[in-house]
Coordinates of N, CA, C and O in Angstrom, one line a residue:
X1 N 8.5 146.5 -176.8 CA 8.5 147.0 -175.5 C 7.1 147.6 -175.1 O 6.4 147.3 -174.2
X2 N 6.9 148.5 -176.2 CA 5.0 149.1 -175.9 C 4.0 147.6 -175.6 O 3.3 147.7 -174.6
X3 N 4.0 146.6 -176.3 CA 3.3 145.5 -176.3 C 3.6 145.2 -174.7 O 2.6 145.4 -173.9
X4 N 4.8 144.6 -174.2 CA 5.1 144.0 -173.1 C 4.0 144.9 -171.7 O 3.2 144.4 -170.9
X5 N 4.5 146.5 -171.9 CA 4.0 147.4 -171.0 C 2.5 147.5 -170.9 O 1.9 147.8 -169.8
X6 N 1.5 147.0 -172.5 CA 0.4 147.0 -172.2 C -0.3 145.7 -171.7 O -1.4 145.5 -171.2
X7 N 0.8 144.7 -171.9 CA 0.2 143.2 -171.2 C 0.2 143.5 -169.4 O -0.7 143.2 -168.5
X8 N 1.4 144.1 -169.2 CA 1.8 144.4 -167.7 C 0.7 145.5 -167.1 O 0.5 145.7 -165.9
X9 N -0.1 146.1 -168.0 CA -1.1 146.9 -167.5 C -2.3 145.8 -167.4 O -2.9 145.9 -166.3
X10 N -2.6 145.1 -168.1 CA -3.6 144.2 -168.5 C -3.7 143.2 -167.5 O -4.8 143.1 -167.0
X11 N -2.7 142.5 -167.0 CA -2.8 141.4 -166.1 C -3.2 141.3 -164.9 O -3.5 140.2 -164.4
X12 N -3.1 142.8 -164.0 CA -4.1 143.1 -162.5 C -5.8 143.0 -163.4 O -6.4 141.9 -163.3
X13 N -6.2 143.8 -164.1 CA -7.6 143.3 -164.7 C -8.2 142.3 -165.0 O -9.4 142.0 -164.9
X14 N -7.0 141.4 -165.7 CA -7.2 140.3 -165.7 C -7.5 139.0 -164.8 O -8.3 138.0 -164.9
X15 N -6.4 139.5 -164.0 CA -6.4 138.7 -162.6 C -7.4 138.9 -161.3 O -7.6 138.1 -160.4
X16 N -8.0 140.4 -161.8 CA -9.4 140.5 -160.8 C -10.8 140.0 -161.7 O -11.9 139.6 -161.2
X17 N -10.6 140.0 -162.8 CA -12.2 139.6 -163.5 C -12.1 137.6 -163.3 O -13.1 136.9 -163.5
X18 N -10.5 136.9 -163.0 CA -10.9 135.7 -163.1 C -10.9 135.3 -161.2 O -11.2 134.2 -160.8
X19 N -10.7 136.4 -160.2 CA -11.1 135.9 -159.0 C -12.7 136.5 -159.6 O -13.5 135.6 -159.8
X20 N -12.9 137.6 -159.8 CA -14.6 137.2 -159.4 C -15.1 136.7 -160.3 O -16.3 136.8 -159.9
X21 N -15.1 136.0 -161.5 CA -15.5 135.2 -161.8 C -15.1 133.7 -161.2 O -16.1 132.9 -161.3
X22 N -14.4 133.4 -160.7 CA -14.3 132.1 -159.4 C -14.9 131.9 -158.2 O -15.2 130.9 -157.6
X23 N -14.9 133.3 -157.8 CA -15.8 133.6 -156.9 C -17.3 133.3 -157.0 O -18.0 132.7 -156.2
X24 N -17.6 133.8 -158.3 CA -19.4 133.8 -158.8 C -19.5 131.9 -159.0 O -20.3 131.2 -158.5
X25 N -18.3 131.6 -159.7 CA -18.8 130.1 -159.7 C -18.9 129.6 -158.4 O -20.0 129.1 -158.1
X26 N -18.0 129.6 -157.4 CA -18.1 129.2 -156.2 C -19.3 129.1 -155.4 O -19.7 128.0 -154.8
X27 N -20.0 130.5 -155.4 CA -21.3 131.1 -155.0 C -22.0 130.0 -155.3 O -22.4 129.2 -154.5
X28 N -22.2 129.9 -156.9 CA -23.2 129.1 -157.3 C -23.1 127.2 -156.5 O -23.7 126.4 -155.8
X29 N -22.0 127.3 -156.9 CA -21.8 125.8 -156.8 C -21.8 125.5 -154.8 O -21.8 124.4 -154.4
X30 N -21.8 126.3 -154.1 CA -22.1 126.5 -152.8 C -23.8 126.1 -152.4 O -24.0 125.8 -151.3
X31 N -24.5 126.1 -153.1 CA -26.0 126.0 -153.1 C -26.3 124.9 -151.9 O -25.9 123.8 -152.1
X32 N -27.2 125.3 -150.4 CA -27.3 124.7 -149.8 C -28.5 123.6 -149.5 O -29.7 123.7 -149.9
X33 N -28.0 122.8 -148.9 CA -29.7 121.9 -148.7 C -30.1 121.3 -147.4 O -29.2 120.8 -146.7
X34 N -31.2 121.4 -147.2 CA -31.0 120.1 -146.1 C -31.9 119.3 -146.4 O -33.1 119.5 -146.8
X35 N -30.8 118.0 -146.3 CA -31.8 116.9 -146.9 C -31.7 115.8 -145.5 O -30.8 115.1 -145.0
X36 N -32.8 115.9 -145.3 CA -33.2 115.4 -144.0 C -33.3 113.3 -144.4 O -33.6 112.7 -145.5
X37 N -33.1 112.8 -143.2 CA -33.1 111.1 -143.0 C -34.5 111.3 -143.7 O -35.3 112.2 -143.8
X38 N -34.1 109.7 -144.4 CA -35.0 109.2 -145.5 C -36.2 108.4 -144.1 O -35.7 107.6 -143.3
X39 N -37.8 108.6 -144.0 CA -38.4 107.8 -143.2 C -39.1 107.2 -144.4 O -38.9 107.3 -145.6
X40 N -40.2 106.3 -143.5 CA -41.4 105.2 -143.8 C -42.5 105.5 -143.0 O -42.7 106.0 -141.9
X41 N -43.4 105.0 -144.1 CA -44.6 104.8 -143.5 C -45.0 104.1 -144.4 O -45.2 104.0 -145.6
X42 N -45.1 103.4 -142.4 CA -45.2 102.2 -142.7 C -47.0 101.9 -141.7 O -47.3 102.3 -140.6
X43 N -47.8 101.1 -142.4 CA -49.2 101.3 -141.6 C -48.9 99.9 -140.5 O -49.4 99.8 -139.4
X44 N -48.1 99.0 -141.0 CA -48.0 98.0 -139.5 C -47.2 98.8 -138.6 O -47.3 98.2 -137.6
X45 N -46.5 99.7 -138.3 CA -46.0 100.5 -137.4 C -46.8 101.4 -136.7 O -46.5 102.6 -137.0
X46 N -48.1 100.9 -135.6 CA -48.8 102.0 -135.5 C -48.5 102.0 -133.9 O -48.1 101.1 -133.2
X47 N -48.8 103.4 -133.5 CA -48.0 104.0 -131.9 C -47.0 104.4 -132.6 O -47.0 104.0 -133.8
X48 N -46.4 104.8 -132.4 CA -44.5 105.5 -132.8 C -43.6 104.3 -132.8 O -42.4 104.5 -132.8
X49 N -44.2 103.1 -132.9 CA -43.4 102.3 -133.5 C -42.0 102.2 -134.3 O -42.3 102.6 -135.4
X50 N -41.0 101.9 -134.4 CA -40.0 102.4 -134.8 C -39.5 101.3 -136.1 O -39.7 100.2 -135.7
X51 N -39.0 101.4 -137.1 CA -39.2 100.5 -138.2 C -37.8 99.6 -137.9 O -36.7 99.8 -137.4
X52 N -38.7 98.4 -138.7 CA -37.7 97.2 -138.4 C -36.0 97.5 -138.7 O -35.9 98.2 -139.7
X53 N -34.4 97.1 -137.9 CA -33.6 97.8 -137.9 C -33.1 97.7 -139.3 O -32.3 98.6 -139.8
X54 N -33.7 96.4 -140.1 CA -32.8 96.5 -141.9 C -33.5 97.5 -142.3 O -32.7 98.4 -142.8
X55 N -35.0 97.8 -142.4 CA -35.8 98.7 -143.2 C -34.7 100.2 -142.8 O -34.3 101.1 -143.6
X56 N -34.6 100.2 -141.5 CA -33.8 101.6 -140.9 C -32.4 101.6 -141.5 O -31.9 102.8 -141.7
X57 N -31.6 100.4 -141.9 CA -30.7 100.4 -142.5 C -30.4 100.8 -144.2 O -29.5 101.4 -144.8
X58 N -31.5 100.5 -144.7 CA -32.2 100.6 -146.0 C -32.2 102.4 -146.2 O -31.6 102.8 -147.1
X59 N -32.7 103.3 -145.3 CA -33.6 104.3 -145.6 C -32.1 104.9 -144.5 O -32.5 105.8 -143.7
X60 N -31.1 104.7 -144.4 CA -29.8 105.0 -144.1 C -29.0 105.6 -145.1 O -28.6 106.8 -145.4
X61 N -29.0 104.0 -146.0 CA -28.2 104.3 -147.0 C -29.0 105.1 -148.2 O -28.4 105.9 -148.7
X62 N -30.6 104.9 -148.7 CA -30.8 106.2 -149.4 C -30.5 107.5 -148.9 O -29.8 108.3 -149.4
X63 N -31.0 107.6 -148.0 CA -30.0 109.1 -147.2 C -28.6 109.5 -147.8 O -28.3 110.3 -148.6
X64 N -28.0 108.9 -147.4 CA -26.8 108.7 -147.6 C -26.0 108.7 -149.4 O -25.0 109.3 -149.8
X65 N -27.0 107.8 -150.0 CA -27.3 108.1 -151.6 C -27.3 109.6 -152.0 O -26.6 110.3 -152.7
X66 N -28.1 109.7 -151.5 CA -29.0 111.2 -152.1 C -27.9 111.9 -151.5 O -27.2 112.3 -152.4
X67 N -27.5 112.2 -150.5 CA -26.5 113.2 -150.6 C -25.5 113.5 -151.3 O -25.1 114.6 -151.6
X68 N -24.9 111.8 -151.6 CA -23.7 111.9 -152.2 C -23.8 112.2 -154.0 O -22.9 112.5 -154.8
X69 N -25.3 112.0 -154.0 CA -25.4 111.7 -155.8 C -26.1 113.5 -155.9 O -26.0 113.9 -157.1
X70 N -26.7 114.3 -155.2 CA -27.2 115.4 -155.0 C -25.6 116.5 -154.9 O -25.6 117.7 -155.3
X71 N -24.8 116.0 -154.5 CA -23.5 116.5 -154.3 C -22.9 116.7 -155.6 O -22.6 117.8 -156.0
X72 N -22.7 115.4 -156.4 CA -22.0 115.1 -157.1 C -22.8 115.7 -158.4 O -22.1 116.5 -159.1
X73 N -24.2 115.5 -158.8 CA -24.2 116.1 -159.8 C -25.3 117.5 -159.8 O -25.7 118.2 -160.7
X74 N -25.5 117.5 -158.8 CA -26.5 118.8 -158.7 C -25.8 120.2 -157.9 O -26.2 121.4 -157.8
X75 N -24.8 119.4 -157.4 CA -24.2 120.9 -157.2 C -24.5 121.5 -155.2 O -24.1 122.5 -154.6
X76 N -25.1 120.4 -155.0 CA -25.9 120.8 -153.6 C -24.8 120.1 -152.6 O -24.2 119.1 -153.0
X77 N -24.7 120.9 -151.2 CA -23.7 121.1 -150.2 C -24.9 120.8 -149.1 O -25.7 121.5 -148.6
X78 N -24.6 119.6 -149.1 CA -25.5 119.3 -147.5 C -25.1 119.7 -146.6 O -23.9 119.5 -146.3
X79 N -26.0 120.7 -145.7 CA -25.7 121.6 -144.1 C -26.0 120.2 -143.1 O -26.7 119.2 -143.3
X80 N -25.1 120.5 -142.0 CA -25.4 119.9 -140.8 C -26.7 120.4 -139.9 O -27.0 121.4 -139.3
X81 N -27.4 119.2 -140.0 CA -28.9 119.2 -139.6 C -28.6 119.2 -137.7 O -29.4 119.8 -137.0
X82 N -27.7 118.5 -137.3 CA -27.5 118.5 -135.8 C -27.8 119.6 -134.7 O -28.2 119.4 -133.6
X83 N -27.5 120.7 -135.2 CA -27.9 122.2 -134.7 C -29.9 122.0 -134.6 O -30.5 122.8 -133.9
X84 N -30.4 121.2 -135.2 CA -31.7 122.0 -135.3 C -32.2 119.7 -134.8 O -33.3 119.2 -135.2
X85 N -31.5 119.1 -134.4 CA -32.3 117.6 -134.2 C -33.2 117.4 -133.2 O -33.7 116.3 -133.1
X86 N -33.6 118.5 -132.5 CA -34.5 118.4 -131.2 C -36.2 118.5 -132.4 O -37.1 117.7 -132.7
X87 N -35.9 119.6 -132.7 CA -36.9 120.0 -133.9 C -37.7 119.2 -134.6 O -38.9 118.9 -134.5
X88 N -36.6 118.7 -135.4 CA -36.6 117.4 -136.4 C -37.3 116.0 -135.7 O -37.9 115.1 -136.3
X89 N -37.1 115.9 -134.2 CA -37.4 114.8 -133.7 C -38.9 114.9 -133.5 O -39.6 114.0 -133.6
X90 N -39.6 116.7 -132.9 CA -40.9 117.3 -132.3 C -41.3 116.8 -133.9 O -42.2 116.0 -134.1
X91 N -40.7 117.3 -134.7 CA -41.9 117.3 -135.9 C -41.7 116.3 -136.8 O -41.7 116.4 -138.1
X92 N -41.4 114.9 -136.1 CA -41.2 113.7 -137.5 C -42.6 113.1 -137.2 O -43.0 113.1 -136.0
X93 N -43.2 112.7 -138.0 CA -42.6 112.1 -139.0 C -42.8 113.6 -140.6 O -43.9 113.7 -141.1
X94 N -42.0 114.1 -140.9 CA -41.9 115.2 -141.4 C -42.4 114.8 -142.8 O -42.5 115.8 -143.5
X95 N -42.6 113.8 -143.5 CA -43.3 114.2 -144.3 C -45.0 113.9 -144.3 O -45.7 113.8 -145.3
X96 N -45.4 113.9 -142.7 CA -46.6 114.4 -142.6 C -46.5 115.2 -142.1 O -47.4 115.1 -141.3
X97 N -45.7 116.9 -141.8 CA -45.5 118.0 -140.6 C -46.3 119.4 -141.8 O -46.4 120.7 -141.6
X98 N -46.6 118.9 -142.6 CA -47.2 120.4 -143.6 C -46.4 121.2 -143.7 O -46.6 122.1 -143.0
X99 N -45.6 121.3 -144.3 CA -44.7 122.4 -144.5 C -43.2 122.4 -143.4 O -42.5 123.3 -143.6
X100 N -42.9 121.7 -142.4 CA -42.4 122.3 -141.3 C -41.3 122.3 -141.9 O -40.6 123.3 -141.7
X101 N -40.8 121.3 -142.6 CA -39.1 121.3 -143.2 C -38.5 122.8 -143.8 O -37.4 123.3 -143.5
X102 N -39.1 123.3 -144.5 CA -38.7 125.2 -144.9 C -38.0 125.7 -143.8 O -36.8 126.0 -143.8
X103 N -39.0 126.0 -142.7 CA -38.0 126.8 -141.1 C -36.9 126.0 -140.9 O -35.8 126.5 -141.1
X104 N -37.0 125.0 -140.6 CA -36.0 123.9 -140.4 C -34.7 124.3 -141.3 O -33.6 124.7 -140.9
X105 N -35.3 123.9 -142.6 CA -33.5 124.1 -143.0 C -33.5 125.6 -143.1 O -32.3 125.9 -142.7
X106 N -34.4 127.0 -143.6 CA -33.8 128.0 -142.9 C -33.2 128.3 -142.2 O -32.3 129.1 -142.4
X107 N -33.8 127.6 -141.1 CA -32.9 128.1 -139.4 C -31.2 127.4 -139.8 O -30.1 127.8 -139.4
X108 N -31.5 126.5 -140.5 CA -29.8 125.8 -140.7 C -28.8 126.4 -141.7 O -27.6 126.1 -141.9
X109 N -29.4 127.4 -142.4 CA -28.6 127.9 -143.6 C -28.8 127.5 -144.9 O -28.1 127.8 -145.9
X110 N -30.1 126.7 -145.1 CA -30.2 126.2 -146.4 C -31.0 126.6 -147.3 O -32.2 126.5 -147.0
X111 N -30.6 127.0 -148.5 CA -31.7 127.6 -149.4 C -32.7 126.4 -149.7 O -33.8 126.6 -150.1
X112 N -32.3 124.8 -149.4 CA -33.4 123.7 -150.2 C -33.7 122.9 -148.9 O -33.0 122.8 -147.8
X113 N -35.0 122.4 -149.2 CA -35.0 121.6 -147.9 C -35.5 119.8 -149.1 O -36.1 119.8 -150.2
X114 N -35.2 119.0 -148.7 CA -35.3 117.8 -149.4 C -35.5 116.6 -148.2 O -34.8 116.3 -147.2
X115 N -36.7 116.2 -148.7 CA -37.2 114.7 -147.9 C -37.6 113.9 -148.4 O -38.3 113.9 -149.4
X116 N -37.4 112.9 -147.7 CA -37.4 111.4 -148.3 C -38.4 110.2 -148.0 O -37.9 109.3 -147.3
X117 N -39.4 110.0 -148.4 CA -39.9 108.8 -147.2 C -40.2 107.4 -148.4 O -40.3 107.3 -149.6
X118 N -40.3 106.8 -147.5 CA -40.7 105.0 -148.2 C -42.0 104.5 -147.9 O -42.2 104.0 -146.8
X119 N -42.9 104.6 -148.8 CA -44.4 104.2 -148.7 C -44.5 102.6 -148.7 O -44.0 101.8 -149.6
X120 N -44.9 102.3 -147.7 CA -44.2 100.5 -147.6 C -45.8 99.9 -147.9 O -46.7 100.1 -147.1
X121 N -45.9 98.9 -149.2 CA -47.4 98.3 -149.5 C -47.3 97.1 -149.0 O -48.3 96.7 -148.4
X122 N -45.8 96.1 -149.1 CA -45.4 94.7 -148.5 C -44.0 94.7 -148.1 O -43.2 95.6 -148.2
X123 N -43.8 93.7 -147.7 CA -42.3 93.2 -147.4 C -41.6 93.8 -148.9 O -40.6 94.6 -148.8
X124 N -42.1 93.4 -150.0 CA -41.1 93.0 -151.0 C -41.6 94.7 -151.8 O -40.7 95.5 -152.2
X125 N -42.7 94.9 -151.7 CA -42.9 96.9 -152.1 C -43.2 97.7 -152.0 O -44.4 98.0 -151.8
X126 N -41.8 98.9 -152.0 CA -42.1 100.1 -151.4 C -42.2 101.5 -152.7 O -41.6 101.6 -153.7
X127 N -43.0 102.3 -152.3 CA -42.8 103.5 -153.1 C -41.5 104.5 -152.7 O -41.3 104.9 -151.6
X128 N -41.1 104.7 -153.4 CA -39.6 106.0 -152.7 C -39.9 106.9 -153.1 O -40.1 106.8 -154.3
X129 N -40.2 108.3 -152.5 CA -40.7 109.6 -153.0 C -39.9 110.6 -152.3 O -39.6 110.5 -151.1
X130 N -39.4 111.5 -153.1 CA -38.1 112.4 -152.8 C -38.8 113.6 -152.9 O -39.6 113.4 -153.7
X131 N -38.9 114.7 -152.5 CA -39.0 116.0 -152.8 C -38.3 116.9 -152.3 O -37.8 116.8 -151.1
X132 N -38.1 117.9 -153.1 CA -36.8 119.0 -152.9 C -37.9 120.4 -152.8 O -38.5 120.8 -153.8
X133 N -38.1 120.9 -152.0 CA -38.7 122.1 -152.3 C -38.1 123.6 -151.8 O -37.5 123.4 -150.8
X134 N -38.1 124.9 -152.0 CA -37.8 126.0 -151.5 C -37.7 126.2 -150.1 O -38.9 126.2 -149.6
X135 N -36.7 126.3 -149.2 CA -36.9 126.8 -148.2 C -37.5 127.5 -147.5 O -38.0 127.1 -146.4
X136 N -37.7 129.1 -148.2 CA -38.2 130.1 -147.9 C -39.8 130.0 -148.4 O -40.6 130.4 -147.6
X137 N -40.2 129.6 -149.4 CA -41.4 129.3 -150.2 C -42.2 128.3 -149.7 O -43.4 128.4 -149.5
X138 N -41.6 127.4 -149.5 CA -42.2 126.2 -149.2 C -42.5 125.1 -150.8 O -42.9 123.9 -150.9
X139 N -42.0 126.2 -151.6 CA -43.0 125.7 -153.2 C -42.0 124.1 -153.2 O -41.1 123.9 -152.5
X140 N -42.6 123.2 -154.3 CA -42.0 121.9 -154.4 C -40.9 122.3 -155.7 O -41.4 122.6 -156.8
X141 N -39.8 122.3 -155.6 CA -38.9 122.5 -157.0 C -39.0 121.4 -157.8 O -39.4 121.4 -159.0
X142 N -38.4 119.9 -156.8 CA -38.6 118.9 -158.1 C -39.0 117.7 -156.8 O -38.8 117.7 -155.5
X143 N -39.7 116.5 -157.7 CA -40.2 115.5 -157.0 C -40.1 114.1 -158.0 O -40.5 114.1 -159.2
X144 N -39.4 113.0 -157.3 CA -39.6 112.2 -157.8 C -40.1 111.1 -157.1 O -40.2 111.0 -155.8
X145 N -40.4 110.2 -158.0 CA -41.1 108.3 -157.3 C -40.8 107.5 -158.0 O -40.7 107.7 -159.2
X146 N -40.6 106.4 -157.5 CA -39.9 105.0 -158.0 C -40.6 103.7 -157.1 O -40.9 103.8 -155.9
X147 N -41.0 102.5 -157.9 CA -41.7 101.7 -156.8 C -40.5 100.8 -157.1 O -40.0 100.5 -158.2
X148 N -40.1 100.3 -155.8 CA -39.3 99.3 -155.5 C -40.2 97.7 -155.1 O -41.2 97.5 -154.5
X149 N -39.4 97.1 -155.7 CA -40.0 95.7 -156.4 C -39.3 94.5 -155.5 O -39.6 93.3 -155.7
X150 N -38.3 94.8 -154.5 CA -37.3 93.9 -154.0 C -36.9 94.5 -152.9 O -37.0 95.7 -152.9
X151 N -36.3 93.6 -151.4 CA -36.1 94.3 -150.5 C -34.4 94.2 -150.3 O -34.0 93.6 -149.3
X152 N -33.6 94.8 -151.1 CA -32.1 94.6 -150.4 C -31.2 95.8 -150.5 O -31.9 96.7 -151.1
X153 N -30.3 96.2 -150.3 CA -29.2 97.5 -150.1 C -29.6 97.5 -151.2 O -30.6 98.3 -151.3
X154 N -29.2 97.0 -152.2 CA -28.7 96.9 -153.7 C -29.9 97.7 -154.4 O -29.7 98.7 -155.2
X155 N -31.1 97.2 -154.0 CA -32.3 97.7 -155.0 C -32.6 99.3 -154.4 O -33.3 100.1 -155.1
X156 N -32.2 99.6 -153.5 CA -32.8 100.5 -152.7 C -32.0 101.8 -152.7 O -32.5 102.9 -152.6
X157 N -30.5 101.5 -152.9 CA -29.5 102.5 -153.5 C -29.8 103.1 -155.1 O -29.7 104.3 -155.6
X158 N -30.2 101.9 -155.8 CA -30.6 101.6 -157.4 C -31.4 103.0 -157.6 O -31.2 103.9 -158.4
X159 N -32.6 102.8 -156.4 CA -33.4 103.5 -156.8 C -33.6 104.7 -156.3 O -34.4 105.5 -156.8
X160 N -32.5 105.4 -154.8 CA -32.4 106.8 -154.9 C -31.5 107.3 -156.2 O -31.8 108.3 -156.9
X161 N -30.4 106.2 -156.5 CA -29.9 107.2 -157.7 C -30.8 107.1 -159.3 O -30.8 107.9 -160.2
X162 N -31.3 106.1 -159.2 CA -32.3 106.4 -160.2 C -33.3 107.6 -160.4 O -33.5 108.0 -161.5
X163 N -34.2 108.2 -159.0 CA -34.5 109.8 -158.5 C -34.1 110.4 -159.1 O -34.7 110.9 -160.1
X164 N -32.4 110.6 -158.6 CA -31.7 111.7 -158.8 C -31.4 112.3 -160.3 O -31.2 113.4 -160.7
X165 N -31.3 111.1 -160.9 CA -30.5 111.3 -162.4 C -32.1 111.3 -163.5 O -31.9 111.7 -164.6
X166 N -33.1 111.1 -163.3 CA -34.4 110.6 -163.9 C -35.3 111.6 -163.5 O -35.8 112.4 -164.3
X167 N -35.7 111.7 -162.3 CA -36.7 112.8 -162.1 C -36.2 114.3 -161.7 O -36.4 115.4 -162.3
X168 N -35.1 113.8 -160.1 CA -35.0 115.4 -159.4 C -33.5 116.2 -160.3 O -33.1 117.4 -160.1
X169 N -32.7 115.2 -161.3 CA -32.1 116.7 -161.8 C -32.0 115.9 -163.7 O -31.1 115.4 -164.4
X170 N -33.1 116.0 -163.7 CA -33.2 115.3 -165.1 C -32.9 116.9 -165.8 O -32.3 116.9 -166.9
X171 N -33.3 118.1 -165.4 CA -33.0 119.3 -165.7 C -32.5 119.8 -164.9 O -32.5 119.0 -163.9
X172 N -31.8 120.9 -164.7 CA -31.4 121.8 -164.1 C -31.9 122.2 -162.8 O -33.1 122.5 -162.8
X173 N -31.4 122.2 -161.9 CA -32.4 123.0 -160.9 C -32.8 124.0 -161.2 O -32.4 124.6 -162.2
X174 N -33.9 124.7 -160.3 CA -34.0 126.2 -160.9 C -32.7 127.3 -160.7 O -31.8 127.2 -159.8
X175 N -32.7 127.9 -161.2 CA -31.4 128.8 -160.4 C -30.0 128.6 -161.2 O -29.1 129.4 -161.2
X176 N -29.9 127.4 -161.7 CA -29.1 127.1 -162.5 C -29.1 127.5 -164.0 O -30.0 128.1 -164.6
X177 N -28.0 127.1 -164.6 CA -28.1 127.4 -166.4 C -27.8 126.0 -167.0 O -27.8 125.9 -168.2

């Protein structure tokens, strides 16, 4: 009976140390980002030219990659960028804006800001360069590059999740264990 009475005292303690420990994981695993449309630059696109619609198709689906592969094993919760698209439009091509992506996903809720662009040398090769850096800091957390050798969905998906698993979370993010 004494045993039963001290389990029955034990199980509210119990049952608050595993909400906030569910809680603390949640937190973590909550980690926000904005990972902004994957662009090009591209030097036959000069004026604001707008990139041919497969290349736009292409840098769709790495977008679209990286979120889901950034999701899945990094832990990161892509914010809705639509609140802040007027912005995003004043300051593209954003990975020439010096810094502007930090306010940007700030203003959205995001501790990470991550961008994407495609250094285009030919039809057949492009460089893919990813970087994830601090919101608030501006500092670069992690950066990766991959030269793509071929122009189709297939190679171009290949090689955001190649990024992700190889350079941007070959470790841990910071912040993590």
């Amino acid at each position: 009976m004494r045993l039963r009475a001290r389990l029955c005292a034990l199980l509210p303690a119990l049952a608050l140390l595993s909400v906030a420990s569910g809680a603390a994981l949640s937190e973590e695993a909550a980690r926000k980002a904005a990972i902004f449309p994957a662009e090009v630059n591209d030097p036959t696109l000069a004026y604001g030219r707008k990139p041919l619609p497969a290349d736009q198709k292409r840098l769709d689906l790495v977008t679209e990659v990286l979120r889901q592969q950034l999701a899945e094993k990094g832990g990161l919760e892509s914010v809705d960028l639509s609140p802040q698209a007027a912005e995003i439009r004043k300051e593209s091509p954003l990975y020439k804006c010096n810094g502007c992506t930090g306010p940007i996903a700030k203003a959205l809720g995001a501790e990470l800001a991550v961008t994407t662009f495609a250094d285009k040398g030919a039809n057949q090769l492009f460089s893919l360069v990813v970087t994830i850096a601090n919101a608030e800091s501006g500092q670069v957390v992690r950066q990766g590059q991959v030269v793509i050798r071929a122009n189709t969905d297939d190679d171009w998906s290949h090689a955001a999740r190649w990024i992700v698993k190889n350079r941007l979370l070959a470790e841990p993010l910071p912040g993590r264990s």
